[in-house]
mmCIF file of C-alpha atoms in Angstrom:
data_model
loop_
_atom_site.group_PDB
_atom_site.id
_atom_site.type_symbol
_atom_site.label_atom_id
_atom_site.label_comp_id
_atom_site.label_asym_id
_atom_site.label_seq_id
_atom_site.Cartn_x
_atom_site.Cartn_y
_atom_site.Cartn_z
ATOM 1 C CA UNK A 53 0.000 0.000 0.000
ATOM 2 C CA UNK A 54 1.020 3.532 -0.830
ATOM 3 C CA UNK A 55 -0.128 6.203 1.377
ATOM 4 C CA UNK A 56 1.186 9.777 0.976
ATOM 5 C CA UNK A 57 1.850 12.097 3.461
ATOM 6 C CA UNK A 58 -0.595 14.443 2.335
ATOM 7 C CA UNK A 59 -3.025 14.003 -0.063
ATOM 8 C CA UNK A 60 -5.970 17.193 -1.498
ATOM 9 C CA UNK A 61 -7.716 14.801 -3.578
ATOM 10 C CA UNK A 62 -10.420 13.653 -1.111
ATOM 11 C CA UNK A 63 -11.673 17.214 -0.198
ATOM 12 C CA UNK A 64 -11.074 18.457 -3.798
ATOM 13 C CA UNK A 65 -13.004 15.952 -5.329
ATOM 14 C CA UNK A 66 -15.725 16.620 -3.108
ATOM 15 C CA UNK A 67 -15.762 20.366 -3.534
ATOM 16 C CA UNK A 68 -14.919 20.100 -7.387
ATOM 17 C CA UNK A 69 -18.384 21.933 -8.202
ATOM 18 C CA UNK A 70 -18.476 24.601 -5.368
ATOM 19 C CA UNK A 71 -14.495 25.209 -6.637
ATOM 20 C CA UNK A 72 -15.433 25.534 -10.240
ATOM 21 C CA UNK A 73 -17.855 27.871 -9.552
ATOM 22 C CA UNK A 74 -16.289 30.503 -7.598
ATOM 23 C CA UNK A 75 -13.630 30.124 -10.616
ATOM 24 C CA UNK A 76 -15.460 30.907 -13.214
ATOM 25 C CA UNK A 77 -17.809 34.057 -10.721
ATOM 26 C CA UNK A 78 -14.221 35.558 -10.674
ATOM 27 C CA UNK A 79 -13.373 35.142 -13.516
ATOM 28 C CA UNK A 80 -16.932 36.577 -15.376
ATOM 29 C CA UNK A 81 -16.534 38.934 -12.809
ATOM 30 C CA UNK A 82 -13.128 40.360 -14.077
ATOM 31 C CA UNK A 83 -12.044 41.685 -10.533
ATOM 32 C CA UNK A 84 -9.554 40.043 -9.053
ATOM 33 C CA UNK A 85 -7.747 42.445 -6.545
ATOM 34 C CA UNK A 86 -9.916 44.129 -3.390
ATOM 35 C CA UNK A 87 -13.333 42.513 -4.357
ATOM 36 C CA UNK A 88 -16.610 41.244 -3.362
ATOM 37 C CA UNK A 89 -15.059 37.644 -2.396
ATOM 38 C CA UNK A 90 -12.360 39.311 -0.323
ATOM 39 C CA UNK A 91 -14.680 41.143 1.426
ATOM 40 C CA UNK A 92 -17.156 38.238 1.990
ATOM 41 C CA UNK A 93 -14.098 35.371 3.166
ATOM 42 C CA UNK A 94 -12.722 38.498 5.551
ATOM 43 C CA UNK A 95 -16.242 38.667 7.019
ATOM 44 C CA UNK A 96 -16.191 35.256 7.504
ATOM 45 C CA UNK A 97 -13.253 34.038 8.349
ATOM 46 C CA UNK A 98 -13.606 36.797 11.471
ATOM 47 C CA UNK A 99 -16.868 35.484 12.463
ATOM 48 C CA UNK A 100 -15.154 32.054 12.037
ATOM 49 C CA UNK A 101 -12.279 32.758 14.490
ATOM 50 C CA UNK A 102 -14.414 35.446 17.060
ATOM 51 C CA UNK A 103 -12.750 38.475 16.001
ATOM 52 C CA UNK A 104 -13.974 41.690 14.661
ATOM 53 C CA UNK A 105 -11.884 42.433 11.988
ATOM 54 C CA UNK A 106 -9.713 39.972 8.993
ATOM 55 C CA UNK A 107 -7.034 41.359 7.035
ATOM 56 C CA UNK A 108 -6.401 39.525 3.973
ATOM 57 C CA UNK A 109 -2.606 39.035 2.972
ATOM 58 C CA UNK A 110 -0.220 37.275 0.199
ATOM 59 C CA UNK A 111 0.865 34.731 2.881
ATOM 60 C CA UNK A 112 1.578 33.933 6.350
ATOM 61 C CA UNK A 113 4.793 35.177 6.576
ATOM 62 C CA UNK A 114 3.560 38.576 5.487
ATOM 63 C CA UNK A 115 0.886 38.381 7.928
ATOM 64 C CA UNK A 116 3.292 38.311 11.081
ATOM 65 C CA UNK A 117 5.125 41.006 9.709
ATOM 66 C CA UNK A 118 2.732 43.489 9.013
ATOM 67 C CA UNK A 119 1.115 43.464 12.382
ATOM 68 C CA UNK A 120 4.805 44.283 13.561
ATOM 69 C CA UNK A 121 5.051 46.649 11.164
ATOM 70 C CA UNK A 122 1.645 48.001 12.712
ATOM 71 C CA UNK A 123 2.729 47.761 16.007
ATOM 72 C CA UNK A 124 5.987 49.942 14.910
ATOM 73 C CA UNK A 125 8.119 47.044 15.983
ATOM 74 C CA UNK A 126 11.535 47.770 14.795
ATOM 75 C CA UNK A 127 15.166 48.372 14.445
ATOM 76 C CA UNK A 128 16.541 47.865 18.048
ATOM 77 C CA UNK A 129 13.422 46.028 19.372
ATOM 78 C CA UNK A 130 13.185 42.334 20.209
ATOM 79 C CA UNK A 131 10.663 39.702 19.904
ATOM 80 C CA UNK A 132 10.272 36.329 21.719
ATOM 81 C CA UNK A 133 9.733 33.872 19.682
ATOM 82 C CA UNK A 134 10.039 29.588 19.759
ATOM 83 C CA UNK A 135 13.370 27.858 19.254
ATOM 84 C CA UNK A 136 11.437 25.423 17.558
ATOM 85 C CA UNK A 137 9.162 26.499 15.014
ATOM 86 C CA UNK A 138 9.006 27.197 10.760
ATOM 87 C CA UNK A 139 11.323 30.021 10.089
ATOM 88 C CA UNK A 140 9.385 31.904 9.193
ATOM 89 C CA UNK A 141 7.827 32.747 12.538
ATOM 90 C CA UNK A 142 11.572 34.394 12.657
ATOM 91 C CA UNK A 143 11.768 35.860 9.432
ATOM 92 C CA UNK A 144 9.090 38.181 9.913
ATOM 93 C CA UNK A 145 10.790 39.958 13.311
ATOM 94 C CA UNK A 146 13.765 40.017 11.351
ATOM 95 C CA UNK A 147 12.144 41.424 8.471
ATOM 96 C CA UNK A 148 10.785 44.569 10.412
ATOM 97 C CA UNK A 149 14.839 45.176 11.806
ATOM 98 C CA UNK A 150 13.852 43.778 15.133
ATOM 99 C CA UNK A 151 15.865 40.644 16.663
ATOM 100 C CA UNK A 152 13.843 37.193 17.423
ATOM 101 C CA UNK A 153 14.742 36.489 20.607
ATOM 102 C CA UNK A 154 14.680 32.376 20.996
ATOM 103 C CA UNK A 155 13.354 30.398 23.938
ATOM 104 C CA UNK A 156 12.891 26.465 24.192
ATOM 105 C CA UNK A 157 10.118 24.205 23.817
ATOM 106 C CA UNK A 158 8.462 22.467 26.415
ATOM 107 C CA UNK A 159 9.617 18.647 24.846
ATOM 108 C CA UNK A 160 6.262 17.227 25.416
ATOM 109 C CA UNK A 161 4.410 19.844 23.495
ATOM 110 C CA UNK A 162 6.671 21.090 20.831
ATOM 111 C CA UNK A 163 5.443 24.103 21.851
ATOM 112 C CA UNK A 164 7.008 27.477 23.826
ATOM 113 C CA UNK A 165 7.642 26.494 27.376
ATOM 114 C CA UNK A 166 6.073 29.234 29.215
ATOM 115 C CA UNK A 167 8.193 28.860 32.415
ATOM 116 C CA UNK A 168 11.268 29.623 30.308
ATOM 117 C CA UNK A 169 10.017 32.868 28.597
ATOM 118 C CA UNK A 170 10.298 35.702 31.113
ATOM 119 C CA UNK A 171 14.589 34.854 31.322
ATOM 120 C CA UNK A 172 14.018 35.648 28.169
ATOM 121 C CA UNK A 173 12.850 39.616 28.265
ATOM 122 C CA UNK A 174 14.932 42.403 28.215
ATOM 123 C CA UNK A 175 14.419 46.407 28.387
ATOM 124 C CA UNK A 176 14.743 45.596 24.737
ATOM 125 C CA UNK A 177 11.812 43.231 24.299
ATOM 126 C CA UNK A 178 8.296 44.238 22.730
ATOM 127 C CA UNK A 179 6.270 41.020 22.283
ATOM 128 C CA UNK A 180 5.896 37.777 22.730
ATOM 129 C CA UNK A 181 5.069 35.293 19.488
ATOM 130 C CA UNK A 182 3.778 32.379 20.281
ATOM 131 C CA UNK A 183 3.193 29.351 17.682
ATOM 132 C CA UNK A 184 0.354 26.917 17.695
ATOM 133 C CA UNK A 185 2.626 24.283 16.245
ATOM 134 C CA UNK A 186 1.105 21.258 14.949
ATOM 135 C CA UNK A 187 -2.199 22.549 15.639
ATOM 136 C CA UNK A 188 -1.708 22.681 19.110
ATOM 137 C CA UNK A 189 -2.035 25.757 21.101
ATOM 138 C CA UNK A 190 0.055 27.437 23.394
ATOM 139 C CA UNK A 191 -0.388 27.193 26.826
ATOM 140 C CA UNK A 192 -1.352 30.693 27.239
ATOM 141 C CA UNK A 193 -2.618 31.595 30.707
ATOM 142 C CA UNK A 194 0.725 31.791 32.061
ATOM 143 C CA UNK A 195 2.189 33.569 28.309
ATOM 144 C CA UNK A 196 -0.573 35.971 29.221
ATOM 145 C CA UNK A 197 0.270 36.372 32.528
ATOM 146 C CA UNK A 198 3.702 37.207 31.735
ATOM 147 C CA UNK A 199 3.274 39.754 28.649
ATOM 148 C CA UNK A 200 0.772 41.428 31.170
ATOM 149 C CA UNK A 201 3.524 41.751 33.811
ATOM 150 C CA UNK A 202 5.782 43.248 31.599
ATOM 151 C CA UNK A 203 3.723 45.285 29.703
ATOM 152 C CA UNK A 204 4.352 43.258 26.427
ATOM 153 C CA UNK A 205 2.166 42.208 23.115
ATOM 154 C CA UNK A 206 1.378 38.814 21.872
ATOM 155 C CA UNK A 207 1.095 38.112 18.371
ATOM 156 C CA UNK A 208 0.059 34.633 17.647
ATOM 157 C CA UNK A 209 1.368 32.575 14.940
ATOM 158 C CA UNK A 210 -1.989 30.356 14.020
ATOM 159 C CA UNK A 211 -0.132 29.226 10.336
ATOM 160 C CA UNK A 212 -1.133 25.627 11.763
ATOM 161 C CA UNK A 213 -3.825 26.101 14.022
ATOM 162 C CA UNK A 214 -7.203 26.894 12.047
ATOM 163 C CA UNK A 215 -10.496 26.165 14.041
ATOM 164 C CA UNK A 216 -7.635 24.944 17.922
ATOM 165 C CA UNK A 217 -9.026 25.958 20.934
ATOM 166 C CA UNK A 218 -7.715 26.617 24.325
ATOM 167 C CA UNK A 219 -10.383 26.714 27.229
ATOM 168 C CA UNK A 220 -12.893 26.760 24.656
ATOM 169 C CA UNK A 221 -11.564 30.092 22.693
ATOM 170 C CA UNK A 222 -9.980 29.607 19.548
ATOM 171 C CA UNK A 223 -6.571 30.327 18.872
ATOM 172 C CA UNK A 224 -5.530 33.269 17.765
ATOM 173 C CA UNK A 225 -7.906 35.140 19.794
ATOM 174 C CA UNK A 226 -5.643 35.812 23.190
ATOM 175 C CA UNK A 227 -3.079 38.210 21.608
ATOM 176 C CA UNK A 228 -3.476 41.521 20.027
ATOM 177 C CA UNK A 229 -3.334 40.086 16.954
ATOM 178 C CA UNK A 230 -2.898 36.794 14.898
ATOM 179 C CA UNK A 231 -1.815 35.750 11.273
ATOM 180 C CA UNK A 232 -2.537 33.028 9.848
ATOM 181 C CA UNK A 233 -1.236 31.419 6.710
ATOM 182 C CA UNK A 234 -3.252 29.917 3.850
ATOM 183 C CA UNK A 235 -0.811 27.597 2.282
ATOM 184 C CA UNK A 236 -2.654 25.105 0.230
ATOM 185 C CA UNK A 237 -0.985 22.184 3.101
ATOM 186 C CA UNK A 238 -3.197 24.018 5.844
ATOM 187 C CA UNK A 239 -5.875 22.768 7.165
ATOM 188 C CA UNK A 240 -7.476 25.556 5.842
ATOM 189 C CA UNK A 241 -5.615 26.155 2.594
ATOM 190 C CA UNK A 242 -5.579 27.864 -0.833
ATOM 191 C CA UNK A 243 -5.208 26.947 -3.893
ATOM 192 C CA UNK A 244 -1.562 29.321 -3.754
ATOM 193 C CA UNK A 245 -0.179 31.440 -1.826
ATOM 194 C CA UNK A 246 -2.799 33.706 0.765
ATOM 195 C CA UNK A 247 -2.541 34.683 4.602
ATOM 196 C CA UNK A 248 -4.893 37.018 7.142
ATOM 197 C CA UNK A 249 -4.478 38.993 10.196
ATOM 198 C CA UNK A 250 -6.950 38.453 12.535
ATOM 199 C CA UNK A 251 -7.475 41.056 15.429
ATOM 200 C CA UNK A 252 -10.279 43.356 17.338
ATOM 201 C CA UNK A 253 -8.175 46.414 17.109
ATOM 202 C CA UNK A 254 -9.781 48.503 14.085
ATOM 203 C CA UNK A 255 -7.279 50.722 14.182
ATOM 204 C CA UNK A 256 -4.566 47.814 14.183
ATOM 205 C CA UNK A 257 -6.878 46.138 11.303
ATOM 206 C CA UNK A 258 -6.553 49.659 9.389
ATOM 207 C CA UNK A 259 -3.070 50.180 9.902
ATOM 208 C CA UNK A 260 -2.365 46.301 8.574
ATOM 209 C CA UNK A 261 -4.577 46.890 5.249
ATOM 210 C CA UNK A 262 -3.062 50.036 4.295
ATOM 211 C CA UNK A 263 0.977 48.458 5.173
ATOM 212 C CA UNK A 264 -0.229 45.675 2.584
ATOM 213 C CA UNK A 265 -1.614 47.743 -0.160
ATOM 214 C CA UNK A 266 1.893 49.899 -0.701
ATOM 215 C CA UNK A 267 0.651 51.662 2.971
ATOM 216 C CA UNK A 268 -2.271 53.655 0.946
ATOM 217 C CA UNK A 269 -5.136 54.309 2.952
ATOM 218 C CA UNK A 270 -6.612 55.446 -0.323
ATOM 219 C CA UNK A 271 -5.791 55.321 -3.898
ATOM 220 C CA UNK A 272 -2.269 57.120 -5.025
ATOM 221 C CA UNK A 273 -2.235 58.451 -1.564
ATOM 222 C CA UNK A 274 0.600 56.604 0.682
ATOM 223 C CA UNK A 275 0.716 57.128 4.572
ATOM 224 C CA UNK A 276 2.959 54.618 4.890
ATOM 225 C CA UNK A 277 6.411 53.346 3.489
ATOM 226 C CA UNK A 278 4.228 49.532 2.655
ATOM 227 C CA UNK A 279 4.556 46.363 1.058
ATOM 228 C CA UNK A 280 2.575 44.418 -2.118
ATOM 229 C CA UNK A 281 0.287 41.985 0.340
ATOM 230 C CA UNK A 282 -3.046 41.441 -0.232
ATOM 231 C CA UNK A 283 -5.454 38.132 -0.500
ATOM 232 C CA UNK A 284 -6.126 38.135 -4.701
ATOM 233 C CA UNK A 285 -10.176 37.133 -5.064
ATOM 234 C CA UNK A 286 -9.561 34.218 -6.803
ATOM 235 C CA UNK A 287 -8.060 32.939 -3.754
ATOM 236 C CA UNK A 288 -10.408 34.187 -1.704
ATOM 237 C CA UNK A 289 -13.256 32.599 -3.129
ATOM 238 C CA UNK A 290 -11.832 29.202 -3.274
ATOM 239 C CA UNK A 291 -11.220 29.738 0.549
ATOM 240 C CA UNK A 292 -14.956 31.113 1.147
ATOM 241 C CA UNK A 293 -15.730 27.832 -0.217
ATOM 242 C CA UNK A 294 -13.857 25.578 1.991
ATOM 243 C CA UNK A 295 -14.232 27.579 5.102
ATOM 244 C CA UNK A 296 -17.501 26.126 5.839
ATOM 245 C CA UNK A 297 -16.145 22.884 5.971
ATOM 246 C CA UNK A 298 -13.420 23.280 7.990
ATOM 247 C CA UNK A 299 -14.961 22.199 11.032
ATOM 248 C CA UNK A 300 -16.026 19.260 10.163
ATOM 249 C CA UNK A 301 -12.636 18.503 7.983
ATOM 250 C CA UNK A 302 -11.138 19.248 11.365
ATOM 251 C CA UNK A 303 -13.022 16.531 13.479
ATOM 252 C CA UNK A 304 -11.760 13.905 11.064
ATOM 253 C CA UNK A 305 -8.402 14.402 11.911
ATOM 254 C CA UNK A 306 -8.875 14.516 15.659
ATOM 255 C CA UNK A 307 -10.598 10.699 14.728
ATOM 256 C CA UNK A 308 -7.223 9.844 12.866
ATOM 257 C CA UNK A 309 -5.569 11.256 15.802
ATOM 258 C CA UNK A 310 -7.215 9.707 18.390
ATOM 259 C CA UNK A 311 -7.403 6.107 16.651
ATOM 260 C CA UNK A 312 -3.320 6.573 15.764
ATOM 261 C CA UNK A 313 -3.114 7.611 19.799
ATOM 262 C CA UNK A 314 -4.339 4.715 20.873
ATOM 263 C CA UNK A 315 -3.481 2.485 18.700
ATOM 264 C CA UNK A 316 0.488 2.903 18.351
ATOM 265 C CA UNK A 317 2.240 0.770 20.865
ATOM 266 C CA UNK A 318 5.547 0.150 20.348
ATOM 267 C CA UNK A 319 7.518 1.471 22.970
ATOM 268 C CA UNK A 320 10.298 3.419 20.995
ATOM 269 C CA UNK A 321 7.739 5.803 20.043
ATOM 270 C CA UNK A 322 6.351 8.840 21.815
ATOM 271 C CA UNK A 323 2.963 9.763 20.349
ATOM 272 C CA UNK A 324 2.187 13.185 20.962
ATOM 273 C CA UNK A 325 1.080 15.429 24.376
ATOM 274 C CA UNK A 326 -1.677 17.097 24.363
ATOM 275 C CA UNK A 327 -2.173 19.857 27.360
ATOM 276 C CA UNK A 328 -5.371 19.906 29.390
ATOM 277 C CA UNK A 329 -8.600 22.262 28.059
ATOM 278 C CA UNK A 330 -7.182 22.014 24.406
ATOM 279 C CA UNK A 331 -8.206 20.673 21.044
ATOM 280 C CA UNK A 332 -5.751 20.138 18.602
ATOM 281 C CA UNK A 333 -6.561 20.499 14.863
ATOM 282 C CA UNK A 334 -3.787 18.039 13.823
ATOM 283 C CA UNK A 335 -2.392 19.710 10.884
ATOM 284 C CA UNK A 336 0.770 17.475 11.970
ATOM 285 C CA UNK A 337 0.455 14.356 14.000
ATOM 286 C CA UNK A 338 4.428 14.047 14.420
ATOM 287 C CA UNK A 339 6.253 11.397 17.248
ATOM 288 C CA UNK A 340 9.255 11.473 18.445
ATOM 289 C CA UNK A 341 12.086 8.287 18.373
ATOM 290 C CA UNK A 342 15.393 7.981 19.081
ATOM 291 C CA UNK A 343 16.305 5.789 15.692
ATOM 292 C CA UNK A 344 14.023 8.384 14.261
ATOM 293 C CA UNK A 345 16.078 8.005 10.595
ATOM 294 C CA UNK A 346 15.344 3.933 10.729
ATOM 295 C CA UNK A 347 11.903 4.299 11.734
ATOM 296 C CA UNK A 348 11.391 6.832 8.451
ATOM 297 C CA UNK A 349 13.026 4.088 6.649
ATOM 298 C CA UNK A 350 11.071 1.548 7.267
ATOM 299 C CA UNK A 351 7.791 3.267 7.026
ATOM 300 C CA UNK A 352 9.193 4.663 3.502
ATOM 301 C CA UNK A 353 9.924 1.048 2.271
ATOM 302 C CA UNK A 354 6.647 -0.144 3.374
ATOM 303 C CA UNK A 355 5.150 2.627 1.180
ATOM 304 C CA UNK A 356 4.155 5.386 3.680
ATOM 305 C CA UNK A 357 5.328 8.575 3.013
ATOM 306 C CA UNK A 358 6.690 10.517 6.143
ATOM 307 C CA UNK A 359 8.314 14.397 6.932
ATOM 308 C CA UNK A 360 10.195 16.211 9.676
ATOM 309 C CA UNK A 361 9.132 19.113 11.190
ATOM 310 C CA UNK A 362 11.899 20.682 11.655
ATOM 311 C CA UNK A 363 14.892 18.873 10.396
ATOM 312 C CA UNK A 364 17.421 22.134 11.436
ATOM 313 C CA UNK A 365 16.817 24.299 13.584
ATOM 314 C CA UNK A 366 16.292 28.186 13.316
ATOM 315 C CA UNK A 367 19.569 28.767 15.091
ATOM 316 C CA UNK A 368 21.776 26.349 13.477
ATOM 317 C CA UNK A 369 20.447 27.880 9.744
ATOM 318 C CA UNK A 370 22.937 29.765 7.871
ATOM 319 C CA UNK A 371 20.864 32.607 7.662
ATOM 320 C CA UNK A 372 20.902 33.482 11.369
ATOM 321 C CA UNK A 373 24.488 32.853 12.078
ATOM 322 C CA UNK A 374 24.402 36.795 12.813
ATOM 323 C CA UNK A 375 22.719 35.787 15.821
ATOM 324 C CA UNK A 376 25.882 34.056 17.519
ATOM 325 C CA UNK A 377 24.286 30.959 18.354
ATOM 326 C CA UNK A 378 25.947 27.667 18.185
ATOM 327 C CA UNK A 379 24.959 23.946 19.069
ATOM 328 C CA UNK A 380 24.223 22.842 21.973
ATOM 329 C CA UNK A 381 22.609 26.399 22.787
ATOM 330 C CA UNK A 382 18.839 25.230 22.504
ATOM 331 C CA UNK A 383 19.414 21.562 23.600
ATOM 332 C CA UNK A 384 15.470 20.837 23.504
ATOM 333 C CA UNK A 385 14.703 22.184 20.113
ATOM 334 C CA UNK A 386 18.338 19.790 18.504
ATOM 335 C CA UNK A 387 16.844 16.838 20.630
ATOM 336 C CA UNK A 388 13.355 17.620 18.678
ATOM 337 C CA UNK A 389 14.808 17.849 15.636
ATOM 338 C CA UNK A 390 16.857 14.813 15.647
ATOM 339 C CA UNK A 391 13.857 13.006 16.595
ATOM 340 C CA UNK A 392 10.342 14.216 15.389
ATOM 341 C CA UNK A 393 8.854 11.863 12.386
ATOM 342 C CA UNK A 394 4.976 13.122 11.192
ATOM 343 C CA UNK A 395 3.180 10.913 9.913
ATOM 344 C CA UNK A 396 0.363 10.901 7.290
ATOM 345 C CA UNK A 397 -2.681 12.862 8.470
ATOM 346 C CA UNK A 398 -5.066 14.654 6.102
ATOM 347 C CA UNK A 399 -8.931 14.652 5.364
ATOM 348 C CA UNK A 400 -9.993 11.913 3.475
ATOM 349 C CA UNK A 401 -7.761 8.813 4.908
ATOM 350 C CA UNK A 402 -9.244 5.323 4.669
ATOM 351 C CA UNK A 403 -9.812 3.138 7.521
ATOM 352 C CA UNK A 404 -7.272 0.680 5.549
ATOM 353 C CA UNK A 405 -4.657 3.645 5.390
ATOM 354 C CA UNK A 406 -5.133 4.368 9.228
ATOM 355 C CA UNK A 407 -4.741 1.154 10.171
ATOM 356 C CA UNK A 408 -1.898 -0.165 7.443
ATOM 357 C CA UNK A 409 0.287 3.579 9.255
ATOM 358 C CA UNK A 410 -0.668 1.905 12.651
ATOM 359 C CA UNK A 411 0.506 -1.946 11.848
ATOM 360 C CA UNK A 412 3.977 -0.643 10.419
ATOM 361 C CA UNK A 413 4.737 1.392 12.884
ATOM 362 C CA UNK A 414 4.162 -1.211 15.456
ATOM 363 C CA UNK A 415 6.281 -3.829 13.785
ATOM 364 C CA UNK A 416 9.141 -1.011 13.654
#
């Protein structure tokens, strides 16, 4: 059996129609910048996630760093932000002239250890950035807690966490503001390229829709020295049409999840932690195992396509070298990334698939 580690075809097939369709409204519509299906998706996708306002943008990366950009987070200024996460959580401080400012995971979790953040902060220090990785969010009580005692933001990185909840809110509503990416991987995806920021700060929201659109608050008039970001329609549209499924996309991967959770037994692997009060959206179900490379191996052989989330970490990339770390600075993150496997998990898996994952792993 061939399984792959992520497959559209299930959900695609089943939207074909409802896709089709808001292709060809665009395209009879001939508007395809700052339209109707913009504004509709931004509507929603608020509604959706509890806010008040949505901020299309060209991706998620752009998304983090326009609401720094909105904040006037800047040369000099630092941000706290995961030793393990994607880069680009990273990039976008960097990207504004501030300095991301790492701090470890908890190694359960994957996720920011909140006892190990406030060592971090400095006079220096502006926000916090916490990532939903995996789906899972943050432990944020005590995040909040802290940024409140120091007088600091939180901007939420929700690239993975569409629809997660913590205490029954949804991620991405505990911070000032969140961005979210619409790769076409997410759980909520595109079919390209497309992000959002999510916040209840109008004047945040306005300040974030003028950066993107070359920072004009109204044509050929510029208030700001901005960037080219902004969610095309055609995007839009095919997101307005998956958005209403998301929820129920979503509780089919906490089933994969829960039958791979208690179903994988062989003692080499860790399955993953999942903190009290939250539910995961499982855009990656990832272990962790010591002979990680063998067990990739022999799930590869056997025809089951695997990745590694994150193979290198941000302070051992070439790029940041600037930063002066070395290894064996951010012990937990290296020990994650010599160890994490994910595993196939998208909407659509078979029974047969679920179970053929679980058998191979077992006989590792």
């Amino acid at each position: 059996m061939n399984i792959p580690f992520v497959s559209f075809k299930p959900m695609e097939e089943e939207l074909n129609d409802e896709l089709r369709d808001a292709f060809d409204r665009v395209l009879n519509r001939s508007w395809y910048i700052g339209g109707v299906e913009d504004e509709s998706f931004e509507a929603s996708f608020a509604s959706f996630c509890g806010m008040n306002y949505c901020v299309g943008t060209g991706n998620g990366l752009d998304a983090l760093m326009l609401i720094l950009k909105a904040l006037s987070i800047g040369e000099g200024d630092e941000v706290i932000v995961p030793s393990n996460t994607f880069i680009a959580t990273a990039l976008a401080v960097s990207y504004v002239g501030a300095k991301p400012v790492l701090s470890e995971p908890d190694i359960n979790t994957f996720n920011i250890d909140p006892s190990r953040v406030e060592d971090k902060i400095t006079p220096r220090t502006k926000a916090i950035m916490p990532v939903h990785l995996y789906g899972q969010p943050c432990d944020m009580d005590p995040i909040l807690e802290i940024a409140s005692k120091h007088d600091l933001k939180i901007i939420e990185d929700c690239a993975q966490a569409h629809g997660a909840t913590y205490k029954g809110r949804k991620a991405g509503t505990f911070g000032v503001a969140a961005g979210f990416s619409f790769y076409p991987g997410k759980n909520l995806g595109a079919l390209g390229d497309a992000g959002a920021v999510v916040t209840n700060d109008k004047s945040l929201a306005d300040r974030v829709r003028a950066l993107g659109n070359y920072g004009s608050d109204y044509k050929y008039h510029h208030i700001y020295m901005g960037n080219n970001s902004r969610l095309d329609e055609m995007q839009a549209a095919f997101l307005g049409v998956k958005l209403p499924h998301l929820e129920r996309m979503n509780e089919e991967r906490r089933k994969i999840a829960k039958i791979y959770s208690g179903s994988i037994k062989n003692p080499k692997v860790n399955i993953p932690y999942v903190i009290d009060d939250c539910v995961p959206v499982w855009h990656v179900y990832g272990l962790r195992c010591k002979e990680r490379d063998a067990l990739e191996k022999h799930l590869n052989d056997h025809g089951i396509s695997t990745n590694k989330h994150y193979p290198i970490p941000i302070h051992m990339q070439e790029c940041y070298k600037e930063l002066g770390y070395a290894e064996g600075d951010f012990p937990i993150a290296e020990e994650i990334s010599r160890t994490e496997l994910s595993i196939p998990m998208y909407y659509g898996m078979s029974d047969d698939e679920i179970k053929y994952v679980v058998d191979c792993i077992n006989s590792f």
